[in-house]
GROMACS .gro file of C-alpha atoms in nm:
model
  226
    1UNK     CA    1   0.457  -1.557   0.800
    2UNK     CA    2   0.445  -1.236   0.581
    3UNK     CA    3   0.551  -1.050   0.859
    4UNK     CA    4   0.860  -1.286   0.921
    5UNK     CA    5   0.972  -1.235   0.556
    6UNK     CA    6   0.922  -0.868   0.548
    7UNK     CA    7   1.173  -0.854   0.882
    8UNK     CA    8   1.420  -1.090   0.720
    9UNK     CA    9   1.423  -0.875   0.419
   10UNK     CA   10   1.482  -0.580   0.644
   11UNK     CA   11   1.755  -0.755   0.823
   12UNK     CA   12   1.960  -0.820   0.523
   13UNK     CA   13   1.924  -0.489   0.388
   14UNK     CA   14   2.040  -0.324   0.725
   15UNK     CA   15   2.329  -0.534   0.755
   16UNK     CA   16   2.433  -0.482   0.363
   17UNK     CA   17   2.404  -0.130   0.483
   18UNK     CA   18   2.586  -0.149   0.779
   19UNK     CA   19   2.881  -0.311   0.580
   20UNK     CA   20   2.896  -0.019   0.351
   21UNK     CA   21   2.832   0.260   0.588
   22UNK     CA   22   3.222   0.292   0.606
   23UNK     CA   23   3.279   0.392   0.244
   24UNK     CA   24   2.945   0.565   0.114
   25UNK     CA   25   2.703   0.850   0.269
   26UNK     CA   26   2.406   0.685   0.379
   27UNK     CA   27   2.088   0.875   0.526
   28UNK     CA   28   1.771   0.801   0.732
   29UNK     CA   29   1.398   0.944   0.642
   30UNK     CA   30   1.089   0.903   0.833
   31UNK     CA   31   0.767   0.947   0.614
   32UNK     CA   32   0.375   0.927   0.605
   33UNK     CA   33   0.084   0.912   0.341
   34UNK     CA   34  -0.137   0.686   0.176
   35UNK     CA   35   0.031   0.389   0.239
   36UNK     CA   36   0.093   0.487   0.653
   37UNK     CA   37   0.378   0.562   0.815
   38UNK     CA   38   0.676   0.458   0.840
   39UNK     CA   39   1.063   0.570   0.721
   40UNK     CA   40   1.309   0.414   0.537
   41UNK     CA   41   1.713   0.351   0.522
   42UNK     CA   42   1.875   0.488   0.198
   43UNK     CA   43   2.201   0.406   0.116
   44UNK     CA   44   2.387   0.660  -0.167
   45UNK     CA   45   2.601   0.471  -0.447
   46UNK     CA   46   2.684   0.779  -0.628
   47UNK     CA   47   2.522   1.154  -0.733
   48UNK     CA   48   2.285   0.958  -0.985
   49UNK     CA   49   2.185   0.606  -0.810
   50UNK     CA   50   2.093   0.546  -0.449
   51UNK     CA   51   1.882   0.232  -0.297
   52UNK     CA   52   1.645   0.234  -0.017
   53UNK     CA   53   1.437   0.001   0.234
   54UNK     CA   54   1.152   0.118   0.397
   55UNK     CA   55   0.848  -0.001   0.579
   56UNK     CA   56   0.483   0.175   0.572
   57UNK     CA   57   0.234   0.117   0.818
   58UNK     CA   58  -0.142   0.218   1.025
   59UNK     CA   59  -0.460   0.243   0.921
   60UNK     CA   60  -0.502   0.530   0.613
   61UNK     CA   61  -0.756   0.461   0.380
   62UNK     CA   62  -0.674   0.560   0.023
   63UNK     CA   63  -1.092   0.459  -0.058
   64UNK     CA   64  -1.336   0.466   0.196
   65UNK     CA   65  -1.594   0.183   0.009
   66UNK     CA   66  -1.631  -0.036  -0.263
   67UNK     CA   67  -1.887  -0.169  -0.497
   68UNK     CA   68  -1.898  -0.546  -0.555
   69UNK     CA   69  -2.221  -0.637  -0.781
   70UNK     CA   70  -2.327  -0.265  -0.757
   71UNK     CA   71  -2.367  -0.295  -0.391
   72UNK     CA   72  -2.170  -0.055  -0.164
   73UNK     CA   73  -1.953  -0.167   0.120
   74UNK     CA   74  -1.733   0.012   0.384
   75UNK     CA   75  -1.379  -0.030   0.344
   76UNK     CA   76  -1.139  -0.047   0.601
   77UNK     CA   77  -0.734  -0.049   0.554
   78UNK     CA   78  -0.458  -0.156   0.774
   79UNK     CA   79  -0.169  -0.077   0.591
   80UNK     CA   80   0.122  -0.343   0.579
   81UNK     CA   81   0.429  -0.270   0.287
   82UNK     CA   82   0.774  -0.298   0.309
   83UNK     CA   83   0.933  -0.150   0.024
   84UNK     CA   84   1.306  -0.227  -0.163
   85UNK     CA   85   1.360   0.062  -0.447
   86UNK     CA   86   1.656   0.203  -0.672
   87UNK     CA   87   1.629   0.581  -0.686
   88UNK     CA   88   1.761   0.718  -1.023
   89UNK     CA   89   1.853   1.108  -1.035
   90UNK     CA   90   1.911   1.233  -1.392
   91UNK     CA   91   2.090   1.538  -1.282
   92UNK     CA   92   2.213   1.400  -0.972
   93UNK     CA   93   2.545   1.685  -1.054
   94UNK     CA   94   2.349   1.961  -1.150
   95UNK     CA   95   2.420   2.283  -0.938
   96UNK     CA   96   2.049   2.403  -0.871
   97UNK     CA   97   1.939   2.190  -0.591
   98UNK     CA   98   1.594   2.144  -0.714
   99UNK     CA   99   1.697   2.000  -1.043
  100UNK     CA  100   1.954   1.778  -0.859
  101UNK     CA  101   1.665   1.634  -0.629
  102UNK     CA  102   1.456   1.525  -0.865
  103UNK     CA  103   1.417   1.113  -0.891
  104UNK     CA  104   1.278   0.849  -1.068
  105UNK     CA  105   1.236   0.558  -0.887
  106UNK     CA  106   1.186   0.143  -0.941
  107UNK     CA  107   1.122  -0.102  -0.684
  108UNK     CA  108   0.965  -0.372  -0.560
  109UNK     CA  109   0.709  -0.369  -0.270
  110UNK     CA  110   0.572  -0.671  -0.005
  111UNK     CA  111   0.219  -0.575   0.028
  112UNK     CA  112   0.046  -0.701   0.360
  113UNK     CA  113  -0.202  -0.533   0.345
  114UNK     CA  114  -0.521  -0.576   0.517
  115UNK     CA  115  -0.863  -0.461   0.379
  116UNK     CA  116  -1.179  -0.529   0.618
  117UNK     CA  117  -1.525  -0.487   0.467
  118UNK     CA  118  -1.839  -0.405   0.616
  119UNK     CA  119  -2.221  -0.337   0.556
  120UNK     CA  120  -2.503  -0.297   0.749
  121UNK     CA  121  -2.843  -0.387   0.531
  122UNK     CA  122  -3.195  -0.249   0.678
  123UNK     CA  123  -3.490  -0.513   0.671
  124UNK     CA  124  -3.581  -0.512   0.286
  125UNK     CA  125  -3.303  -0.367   0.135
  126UNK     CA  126  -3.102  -0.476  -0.177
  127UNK     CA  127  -2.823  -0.730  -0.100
  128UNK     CA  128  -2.664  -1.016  -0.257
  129UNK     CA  129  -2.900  -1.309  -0.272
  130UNK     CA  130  -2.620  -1.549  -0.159
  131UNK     CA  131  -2.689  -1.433   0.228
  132UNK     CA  132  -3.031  -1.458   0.205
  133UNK     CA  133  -2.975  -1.811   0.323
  134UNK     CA  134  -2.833  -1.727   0.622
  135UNK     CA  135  -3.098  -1.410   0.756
  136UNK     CA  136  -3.476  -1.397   0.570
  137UNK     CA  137  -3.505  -1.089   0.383
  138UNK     CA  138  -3.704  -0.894   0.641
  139UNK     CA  139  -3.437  -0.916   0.889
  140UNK     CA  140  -3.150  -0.700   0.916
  141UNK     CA  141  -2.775  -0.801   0.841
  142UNK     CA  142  -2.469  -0.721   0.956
  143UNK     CA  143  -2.230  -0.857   0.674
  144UNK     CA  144  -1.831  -0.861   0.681
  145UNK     CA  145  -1.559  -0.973   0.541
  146UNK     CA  146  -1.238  -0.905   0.363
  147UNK     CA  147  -1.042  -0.815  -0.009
  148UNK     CA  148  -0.771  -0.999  -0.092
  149UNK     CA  149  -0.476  -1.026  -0.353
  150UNK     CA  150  -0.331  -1.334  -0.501
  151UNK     CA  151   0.040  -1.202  -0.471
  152UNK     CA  152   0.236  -0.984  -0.195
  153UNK     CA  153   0.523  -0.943  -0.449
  154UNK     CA  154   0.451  -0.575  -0.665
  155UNK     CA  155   0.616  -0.401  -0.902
  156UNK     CA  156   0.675  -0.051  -0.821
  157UNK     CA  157   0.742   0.276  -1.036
  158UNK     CA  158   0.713   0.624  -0.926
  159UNK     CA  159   0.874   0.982  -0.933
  160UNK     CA  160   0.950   1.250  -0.660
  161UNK     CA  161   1.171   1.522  -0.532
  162UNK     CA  162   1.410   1.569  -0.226
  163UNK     CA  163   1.579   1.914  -0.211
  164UNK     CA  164   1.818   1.934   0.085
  165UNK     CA  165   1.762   2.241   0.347
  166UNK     CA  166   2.165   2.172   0.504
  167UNK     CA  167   2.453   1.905   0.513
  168UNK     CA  168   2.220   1.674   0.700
  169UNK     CA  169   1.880   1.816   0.645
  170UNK     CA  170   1.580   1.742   0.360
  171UNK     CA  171   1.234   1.705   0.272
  172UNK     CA  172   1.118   1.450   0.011
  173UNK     CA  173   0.772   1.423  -0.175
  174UNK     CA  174   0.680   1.100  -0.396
  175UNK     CA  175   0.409   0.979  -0.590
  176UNK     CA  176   0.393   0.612  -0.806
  177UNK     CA  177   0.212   0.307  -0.820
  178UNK     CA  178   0.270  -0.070  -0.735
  179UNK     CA  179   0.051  -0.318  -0.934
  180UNK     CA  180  -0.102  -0.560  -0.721
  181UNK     CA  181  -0.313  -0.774  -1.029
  182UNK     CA  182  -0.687  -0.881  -0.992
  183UNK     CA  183  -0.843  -0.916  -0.632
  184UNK     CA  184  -1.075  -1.110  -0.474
  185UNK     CA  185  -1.339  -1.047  -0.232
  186UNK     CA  186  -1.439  -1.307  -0.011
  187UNK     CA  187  -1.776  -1.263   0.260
  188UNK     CA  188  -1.675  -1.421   0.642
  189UNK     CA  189  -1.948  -1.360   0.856
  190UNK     CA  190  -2.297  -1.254   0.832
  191UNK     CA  191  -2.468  -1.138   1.195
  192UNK     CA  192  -2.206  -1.273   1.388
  193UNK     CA  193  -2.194  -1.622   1.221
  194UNK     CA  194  -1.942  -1.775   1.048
  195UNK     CA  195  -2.024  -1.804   0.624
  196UNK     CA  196  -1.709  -1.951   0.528
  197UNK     CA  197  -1.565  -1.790   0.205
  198UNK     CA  198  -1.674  -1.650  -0.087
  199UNK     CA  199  -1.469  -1.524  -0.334
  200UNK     CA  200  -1.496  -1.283  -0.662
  201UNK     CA  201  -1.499  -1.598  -0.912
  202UNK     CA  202  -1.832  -1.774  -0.809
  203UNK     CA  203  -2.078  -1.512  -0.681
  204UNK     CA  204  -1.907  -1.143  -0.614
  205UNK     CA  205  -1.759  -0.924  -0.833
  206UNK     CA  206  -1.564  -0.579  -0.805
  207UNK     CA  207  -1.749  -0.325  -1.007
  208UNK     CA  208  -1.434  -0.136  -0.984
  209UNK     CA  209  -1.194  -0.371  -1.055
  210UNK     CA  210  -0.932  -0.202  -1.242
  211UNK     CA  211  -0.869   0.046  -0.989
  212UNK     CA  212  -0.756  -0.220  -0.711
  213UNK     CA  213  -0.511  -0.354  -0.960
  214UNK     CA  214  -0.297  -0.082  -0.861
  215UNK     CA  215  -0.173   0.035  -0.503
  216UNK     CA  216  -0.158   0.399  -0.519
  217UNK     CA  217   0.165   0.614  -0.331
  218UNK     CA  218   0.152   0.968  -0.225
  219UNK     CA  219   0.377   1.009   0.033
  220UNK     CA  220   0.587   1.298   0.231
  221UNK     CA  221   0.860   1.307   0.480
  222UNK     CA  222   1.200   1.458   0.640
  223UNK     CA  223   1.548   1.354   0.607
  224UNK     CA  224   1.826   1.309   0.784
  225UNK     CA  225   2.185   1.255   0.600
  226UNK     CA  226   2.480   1.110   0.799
   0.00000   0.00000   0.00000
C-alpha cells in the first residue's frame, strides 16, 4: 500500500510536469546519501522558487544500533522516502553563481522506511526479562524485530547549494531534517519463533528517543538542466 501511494504521488507530479515542460525550464538530478539513492524531477517557476519530486532508496544506515532499556541492538535500514519540496533561492538573480545557488528548502516527505533490529545474547547475559519466557536464561537468544513510526507523512526543512558548471550541467549538496514524532519498537521473533508484538508503551523503551524523532538528510548529487 505505501508503495502504491508513493507511485501515485509520483505519477501526478510527472504528469503536472509534463504539462508545463512547454513553458518553464525543468531539470533532472540523480543523488545519494543518508537517505539512499535515488534522483529527483525539478521543475523551475522562476529565478527564486522551483519544486521538486524525488524518491530515495537502499540500504544506508544513518545509526548502526540502538539502545532500548539500556540494552544495545543492531540496527538495520532499508531506506524507503519519496519526497515533494519547494526550493526557495533568496538571490535566485544575483550574478555570482554561488550566491545564486544557494536554497532553502520546505517539503513534505513519505517515509517507508524499514528498520530491522537484531541481537544476539550469550548464555547469562543481560536482556529484557520479557523473553525470558520464551528461552531460560542459560540459553542463548537470537532476538529480532523491528522500529516503527506512527505516521509516513513528515515535515521537511533543510538548506543546500547547487552551483551550475554549464547551460545543462550542476552539482547540488543538501542537508535538513524531516520529523517523524515518537517511535515504537516492537520484538517479532526470538530463536526463530514467532513472539508476536511488543511495542515501546508496555515493556520497551528507546533510551534515545529524541533522536529518532527526526530523519536526518545529507545528501549529494549531479544535475542535468533541459
Amino acid at each position: 500500500m505505501r508503495l502504491i501511494k508513493a507511485i501515485s504521488l509520483l505519477g501526478l507530479t510527472l504528469s503536472f510536469g509534463a504539462q508545463a515542460m512547454a513553458e518553464n525550464p525543468f531539470s533532472v538530478r540523480v543523488e545519494g546519501g543518508l537517505t539512499g539513492y535515488g534522483g529527483a524531477v525539478l521543475y523551475e517557476v522562476n529565478p527564486y522558487v522551483s519544486l521538486a519530486l524525488g524518491y530515495n532508496g537502499g540500504r544506508v544506515n544513518w545509526r548502526d544500533n540502538i539502545k532500548i532499556n539500556k540494552i544495545k541492538y543492531d540496527l538495520d535500514m532499508d531506506n524507503n522516502t519519496t519526497f515533494a519540496n519547494v526550493i526557495i533561492r533568496p538571490w535566485g538573480n544575483n550574478n555570482n553563481t554561488w550566491i545564486s545557488s544557494f536554497y532553502t528548502i520546505a517539503g513534505i516527505a513519505y517515509i517507508g522506511d524499514n528498520y530491522k533490529l537484531h541481537r544476539y545474547f550469550k548464555p547469562g547475559e543481560k536482556r529484557p526479562s520479557q523473553i525470558n519466557k520464551y528461552v531460560p536464561k542459560n540459553v542463548g537468544i537470537e532476538a529480532s524485530g523491528y522500529l516503527d513510526y506512527g505516521s509516513n507523512l513528515s515535515p521537511y526543512v533543510g538548506l543546500g547549494i547547487s552551483p551550475k558548471f554549464n547551460k545543462n550541467w550542476g552539482a547540488f549538496f543538501e542537508i535538513g531534517t524531516s520529523y517523524t514524532g515518537e517511535a515504537e519498537v516492537h520484538l517479532t521473533h526470538v530463536n526463530g519463533r514467532n513472539v508476536g508484538s511488543i511495542g515501546v508503551k508496555t515493556d520497551y523503551r528507546l533510551d534515545n528517543e529524541t533522536i529518532f524523532k527526526w530523519h536526518p538528510v545529507a545528501k549529494l548529487g549531479i544535475t542535468y538542466s533541459f
